[in-house]
CSV table of C-alpha atoms in Angstrom, one decimal:
chain,number,residue,atom,x,y,z
A,1389,MET,CA,82.7,157.5,105.5
A,1390,SER,CA,79.9,156.6,107.9
A,1391,LYS,CA,80.4,154.5,111.0
A,1392,THR,CA,78.2,151.8,109.4
A,1393,ARG,CA,80.4,151.6,106.3
A,1394,LYS,CA,83.6,151.6,108.4
A,1395,PHE,CA,82.2,148.7,110.5
A,1396,PHE,CA,81.2,146.8,107.3
A,1397,TRP,CA,84.7,147.1,105.8
A,1398,ARG,CA,86.3,146.1,109.0
A,1399,VAL,CA,84.2,143.0,109.2
A,1400,PHE,CA,84.8,142.3,105.5
A,1401,ILE,CA,88.6,142.7,105.9
A,1402,LEU,CA,88.5,140.5,109.0
A,1403,LEU,CA,86.7,137.8,107.1
A,1404,LEU,CA,89.2,138.0,104.3
A,1405,ILE,CA,92.0,137.5,106.8
A,1406,LEU,CA,90.3,134.5,108.3
A,1407,VAL,CA,89.7,132.9,104.9
A,1408,ALA,CA,93.4,133.6,104.0
A,1409,VAL,CA,94.6,132.0,107.3
A,1410,ALA,CA,92.3,129.0,106.8
A,1411,ALA,CA,93.6,128.6,103.2
A,1412,ILE,CA,97.2,128.7,104.4
A,1413,VAL,CA,96.5,126.1,107.1
A,1414,VAL,CA,94.9,123.8,104.5
A,1415,MET,CA,97.8,124.3,102.1
A,1416,ILE,CA,100.3,123.5,104.8
A,1417,ASN,CA,98.5,120.3,105.8
A,1418,LEU,CA,97.3,119.3,102.4
A,1419,GLY,CA,100.1,116.7,101.9
A,1420,ARG,CA,99.2,115.1,105.3
A,1421,ILE,CA,95.5,115.1,104.4
A,1422,ILE,CA,96.2,113.3,101.1
A,1423,LYS,CA,98.6,110.8,102.8
A,1424,SER,CA,95.9,110.0,105.4
A,1425,GLY,CA,93.4,109.6,102.6
A,1426,VAL,CA,95.6,107.1,100.8
A,1427,GLU,CA,96.3,105.1,103.9
A,1428,VAL,CA,92.6,105.0,104.9
A,1429,TYR,CA,90.9,104.4,101.5
A,1430,GLY,CA,93.7,102.4,99.8
A,1431,PRO,CA,93.2,99.4,102.1
A,1432,LYS,CA,89.4,99.6,101.6
A,1433,ILE,CA,89.9,99.2,97.9
A,1434,THR,CA,92.7,96.6,97.8
A,1435,LYS,CA,92.0,94.8,101.1
A,1436,VAL,CA,95.7,95.0,102.0
A,1437,ALA,CA,97.8,97.5,103.9
A,1438,VAL,CA,98.8,100.7,101.9
A,1439,THR,CA,101.3,103.2,103.4
A,1440,VAL,CA,103.0,106.4,102.2
A,1441,ASP,CA,105.9,108.2,103.7
A,1442,THR,CA,105.2,111.7,102.5
A,1443,VAL,CA,103.1,113.6,100.0
A,1444,ASP,CA,104.6,116.9,98.8
A,1445,ILE,CA,102.2,119.4,97.2
A,1446,GLY,CA,103.4,122.1,94.7
A,1447,LEU,CA,100.5,124.6,94.8
A,1448,LEU,CA,102.0,126.9,92.2
A,1449,THR,CA,102.7,124.1,89.7
A,1450,ALA,CA,99.5,122.1,90.6
A,1451,SER,CA,101.7,119.0,91.2
A,1452,ALA,CA,102.2,116.4,93.8
A,1453,GLU,CA,105.0,114.0,94.6
A,1454,VAL,CA,104.4,110.8,96.6
A,1455,LYS,CA,107.3,109.2,98.3
A,1456,ASN,CA,107.6,105.5,99.2
A,1457,LEU,CA,104.2,104.1,98.5
A,1458,VAL,CA,104.0,100.5,99.7
A,1459,VAL,CA,101.2,98.0,98.9
A,1460,GLY,CA,101.2,95.1,101.3
A,1461,ASN,CA,100.6,91.4,100.6
A,1462,PRO,CA,97.4,89.5,101.3
A,1463,SER,CA,97.4,87.1,104.3
A,1464,GLY,CA,99.0,83.8,103.6
A,1465,TYR,CA,102.0,85.1,101.6
A,1466,LYS,CA,105.5,85.1,102.9
A,1467,THR,CA,106.8,88.6,102.0
A,1468,PRO,CA,105.3,91.7,103.7
A,1469,GLN,CA,104.8,93.7,100.5
A,1470,ALA,CA,103.7,93.2,96.9
A,1471,ILE,CA,104.6,96.6,95.4
A,1472,SER,CA,106.8,99.5,96.5
A,1473,VAL,CA,107.4,102.7,94.6
A,1474,GLY,CA,110.0,105.3,95.7
A,1475,ASP,CA,108.6,108.2,93.7
A,1476,ILE,CA,105.3,109.0,92.0
A,1477,SER,CA,104.8,112.4,90.3
A,1478,VAL,CA,101.3,113.8,89.6
A,1479,GLY,CA,100.3,116.8,87.6
A,1480,VAL,CA,96.8,118.2,87.9
A,1481,ASN,CA,94.8,120.8,86.0
A,1482,PRO,CA,94.4,123.4,88.7
A,1483,SER,CA,91.1,124.8,87.4
A,1484,THR,CA,89.4,121.4,88.1
A,1485,VAL,CA,90.5,120.9,91.7
A,1486,LEU,CA,87.2,122.1,93.1
A,1487,SER,CA,85.0,120.6,90.4
A,1488,ASP,CA,83.1,117.3,90.4
A,1489,LYS,CA,85.7,115.7,88.1
A,1490,ILE,CA,89.4,116.4,88.8
A,1491,VAL,CA,91.5,116.3,85.6
A,1492,VAL,CA,94.9,114.7,86.3
A,1493,ARG,CA,97.2,115.6,83.4
A,1494,SER,CA,99.9,113.1,84.2
A,1495,ILE,CA,101.0,110.4,86.6
A,1496,ASN,CA,104.6,109.1,86.5
A,1497,ILE,CA,105.3,106.0,88.5
A,1498,GLN,CA,109.1,105.5,88.6
A,1499,TYR,CA,111.0,102.2,89.3
A,1500,PRO,CA,108.4,100.2,91.1
A,1501,GLU,CA,109.7,97.1,92.8
A,1502,ILE,CA,107.3,94.2,92.5
A,1503,THR,CA,107.5,91.1,94.8
A,1504,PHE,CA,105.8,88.2,93.1
A,1505,GLU,CA,104.8,85.0,94.9
A,1506,GLY,CA,103.1,82.5,92.7
A,1507,SER,CA,102.2,78.8,92.3
A,1508,LEU,CA,99.7,76.8,90.4
A,1509,GLY,CA,97.2,77.8,93.1
A,1510,GLY,CA,97.4,81.5,92.3
A,1511,ASN,CA,99.6,84.5,93.1
A,1512,ASN,CA,99.7,87.6,95.3
A,1513,LEU,CA,99.1,90.2,92.5
A,1514,SER,CA,96.1,88.4,91.1
A,1515,THR,CA,94.7,88.1,94.6
A,1516,ILE,CA,95.0,91.9,95.2
A,1517,LEU,CA,93.4,92.5,91.8
A,1518,ALA,CA,90.5,90.2,92.6
A,1519,ASN,CA,90.0,92.2,95.8
A,1520,VAL,CA,89.6,95.4,93.8
A,1521,ASP,CA,86.9,93.5,91.9
A,1522,ASN,CA,87.9,94.2,88.3
A,1523,LYS,CA,84.7,94.0,86.3
A,1524,GLY,CA,82.8,96.2,83.9
A,1525,ALA,CA,83.4,98.0,80.6
A,1526,ALA,CA,86.8,99.1,79.4
A,1527,ILE,CA,87.9,102.7,79.8
A,1528,GLY,CA,90.8,104.1,77.9
A,1529,THR,CA,93.8,102.3,76.4
A,1530,VAL,CA,96.8,100.6,77.8
A,1531,LYS,CA,100.1,100.4,76.1
A,1532,MET,CA,102.7,97.8,77.1
A,1533,GLY,CA,105.8,97.9,75.0
A,1534,THR,CA,104.5,98.1,71.4
A,1535,ASN,CA,101.1,96.6,72.1
A,1536,THR,CA,98.0,98.7,73.0
A,1537,VAL,CA,95.0,96.9,74.6
A,1538,SER,CA,91.8,97.8,76.3
A,1539,GLN,CA,91.4,97.1,80.0
A,1540,ALA,CA,88.4,96.5,82.2
A,1541,THR,CA,87.4,98.6,85.2
A,1542,PRO,CA,85.3,97.7,88.2
A,1543,ALA,CA,81.6,98.5,87.9
A,1544,SER,CA,80.5,97.2,91.3
A,1545,GLN,CA,82.4,99.7,93.4
A,1546,PRO,CA,80.4,102.4,95.1
A,1547,ALA,CA,80.6,105.7,93.1
A,1548,PRO,CA,82.2,108.5,95.1
A,1549,SER,CA,81.1,112.1,94.7
A,1550,ARG,CA,84.4,113.1,93.1
A,1551,LYS,CA,85.5,111.5,89.8
A,1552,LEU,CA,88.8,111.6,88.0
A,1553,GLU,CA,90.1,111.9,84.5
A,1554,VAL,CA,93.7,110.8,83.9
A,1555,ASP,CA,95.1,111.9,80.6
A,1556,ASP,CA,98.4,110.1,80.8
A,1557,LEU,CA,99.9,107.5,83.1
A,1558,VAL,CA,103.4,106.0,82.7
A,1559,ILE,CA,105.0,103.2,84.7
A,1560,THR,CA,108.8,103.0,84.0
A,1561,GLY,CA,111.7,100.9,85.2
A,1562,ALA,CA,109.6,98.2,87.0
A,1563,LYS,CA,111.5,95.1,88.1
A,1564,VAL,CA,110.2,91.8,89.6
A,1565,ASN,CA,111.7,89.8,92.4
A,1566,GLY,CA,110.2,86.9,94.3
A,1567,SER,CA,109.5,83.2,93.8
A,1568,LEU,CA,107.5,80.8,91.7
A,1569,SER,CA,106.6,77.3,92.9
A,1570,LEU,CA,106.1,74.7,90.1
A,1571,PHE,CA,106.0,71.0,90.2
A,1572,GLY,CA,107.4,70.8,93.8
A,1573,ARG,CA,110.3,73.1,92.9
A,1574,GLU,CA,110.8,76.8,93.6
A,1575,VAL,CA,112.2,79.2,91.0
A,1576,THR,CA,113.8,82.4,92.4
A,1577,LEU,CA,113.1,85.6,90.5
A,1578,ASN,CA,115.8,88.3,90.5
A,1579,ASN,CA,115.4,91.8,89.0
A,1580,ILE,CA,113.3,90.7,86.0
A,1581,PRO,CA,112.6,93.9,84.0
A,1582,ILE,CA,109.1,94.8,82.8
A,1583,PRO,CA,108.5,96.9,79.7
A,1584,ASP,CA,107.2,100.4,80.3
A,1585,ILE,CA,103.4,100.6,80.8
A,1586,HIS,CA,101.5,103.5,79.3
A,1587,LEU,CA,97.8,104.2,80.1
A,1588,SER,CA,96.0,107.1,78.5
A,1589,ASN,CA,92.6,108.8,78.3
A,1590,LEU,CA,91.2,107.2,81.4
A,1591,GLY,CA,87.8,108.6,82.5
A,1592,THR,CA,87.5,111.2,79.6
A,1593,GLY,CA,83.8,110.7,79.5
A,1594,PRO,CA,81.3,112.8,81.5
A,1595,ASP,CA,81.2,110.1,84.3
A,1596,GLY,CA,85.0,110.1,84.7
A,1597,ILE,CA,86.7,107.2,86.5
A,1598,THR,CA,86.5,106.3,90.2
A,1599,PRO,CA,89.6,105.8,92.4
A,1600,ALA,CA,88.8,102.1,92.6
A,1601,ALA,CA,88.6,101.8,88.8
A,1602,LEU,CA,91.9,103.7,88.4
A,1603,THR,CA,93.5,101.4,91.0
A,1604,SER,CA,92.1,98.4,89.0
A,1605,GLN,CA,93.5,99.7,85.8
A,1606,ILE,CA,97.0,100.1,87.3
A,1607,LEU,CA,97.0,96.7,89.0
A,1608,HIS,CA,95.7,94.9,86.0
A,1609,SER,CA,98.5,96.3,83.8
A,1610,ILE,CA,101.2,95.6,86.4
A,1611,THR,CA,99.8,92.0,87.0
A,1612,THR,CA,99.6,91.2,83.3
A,1613,ALA,CA,103.1,92.5,82.6
A,1614,THR,CA,104.5,90.7,85.6
A,1615,LEU,CA,102.9,87.4,84.7
A,1616,THR,CA,104.2,87.7,81.1
A,1617,ALA,CA,107.8,88.4,82.4
A,1618,VAL,CA,107.6,85.6,84.9
A,1619,THR,CA,106.3,83.1,82.3
A,1620,THR,CA,109.1,84.0,79.9
A,1621,GLN,CA,111.7,83.6,82.7
A,1622,ALA,CA,110.4,80.3,84.0
A,1623,THR,CA,110.0,78.9,80.4
A,1624,LYS,CA,113.7,79.6,79.8
A,1625,LEU,CA,114.6,77.8,83.0
A,1626,GLY,CA,112.2,75.0,82.1
A,1627,GLY,CA,114.0,74.4,78.8
A,1628,THR,CA,117.5,74.5,80.2
A,1629,ALA,CA,117.3,73.3,83.8
A,1630,THR,CA,116.3,70.0,85.5
A,1631,ASP,CA,115.2,71.6,88.7
A,1632,LEU,CA,111.7,71.9,87.3
A,1633,GLY,CA,111.4,68.2,87.0
A,1634,THR,CA,110.5,66.4,83.7
A,1635,LYS,CA,107.8,68.9,82.6
A,1636,GLY,CA,110.2,70.9,80.5
A,1637,ALA,CA,109.4,74.2,78.7
A,1638,SER,CA,106.0,73.0,77.4
A,1639,GLY,CA,104.9,72.0,80.9
A,1640,VAL,CA,106.0,75.3,82.3
A,1641,LYS,CA,104.1,77.3,79.6
A,1642,LYS,CA,100.9,75.2,80.2
A,1643,ALA,CA,101.1,75.6,84.0
A,1644,LEU,CA,101.9,79.3,84.0
A,1645,GLY,CA,99.1,79.9,81.5
A,1646,ASN,CA,96.7,78.9,84.3
A,1647,LEU,CA,98.0,81.7,86.5
A,1648,PHE,CA,96.6,84.4,84.3
A,1649,GLY,CA,93.1,83.3,85.3
A,1650,LYS,CA,93.8,83.0,89.0
């Protein structure tokens, strides 16, 4: 073998080693990179604080596990957070990781704790949802309990270079705590269960779905389900308790119906 060939192969092997080392460094730090991205871009989308404890990446299984995601409350509300999730599991199609559209096979959001603060003037969840600017055409389907409905997605958000496709997203075991102020009285909400939420076929078209649109889908589903559960709970109290004044169940239904648009 000539000296030129030997030199070429040595350089080639050295480059391979450098690439391998760089790949290992990226792999080791990928969880921290994603965590930083969530905490930087999450608040830009929701206009509230978003934090994550850890993001664990399974490179061989093309999966990720997000621990302790917390979505803060807008200013003016009493409690520090609106939504907290202990565990989120994500499965990705590995062949799409470097493509323009990443295909997410599944997202499993387990046991989110929702802190609701509401009154006739509005509520914290709807305020966050408004921040995301939920406008535009519907993408995919949303299933809550036995009902399947279309949901809108924001069209006014700047389009990032990378799009997403989410084939299956499930929210299980959600519970609501917090308070609801009506007619000068306050109703305490304790561990009100929410039916499982199932979103499917999000961003299956060539344009995919943006992170902002995906966030809007999730928040819209959680907000709608929460308001439905809160309305049911407060209506029961309105029909049986005097602490809601003389409005009764019909007054509670009418008042809470206004919250869906605020």
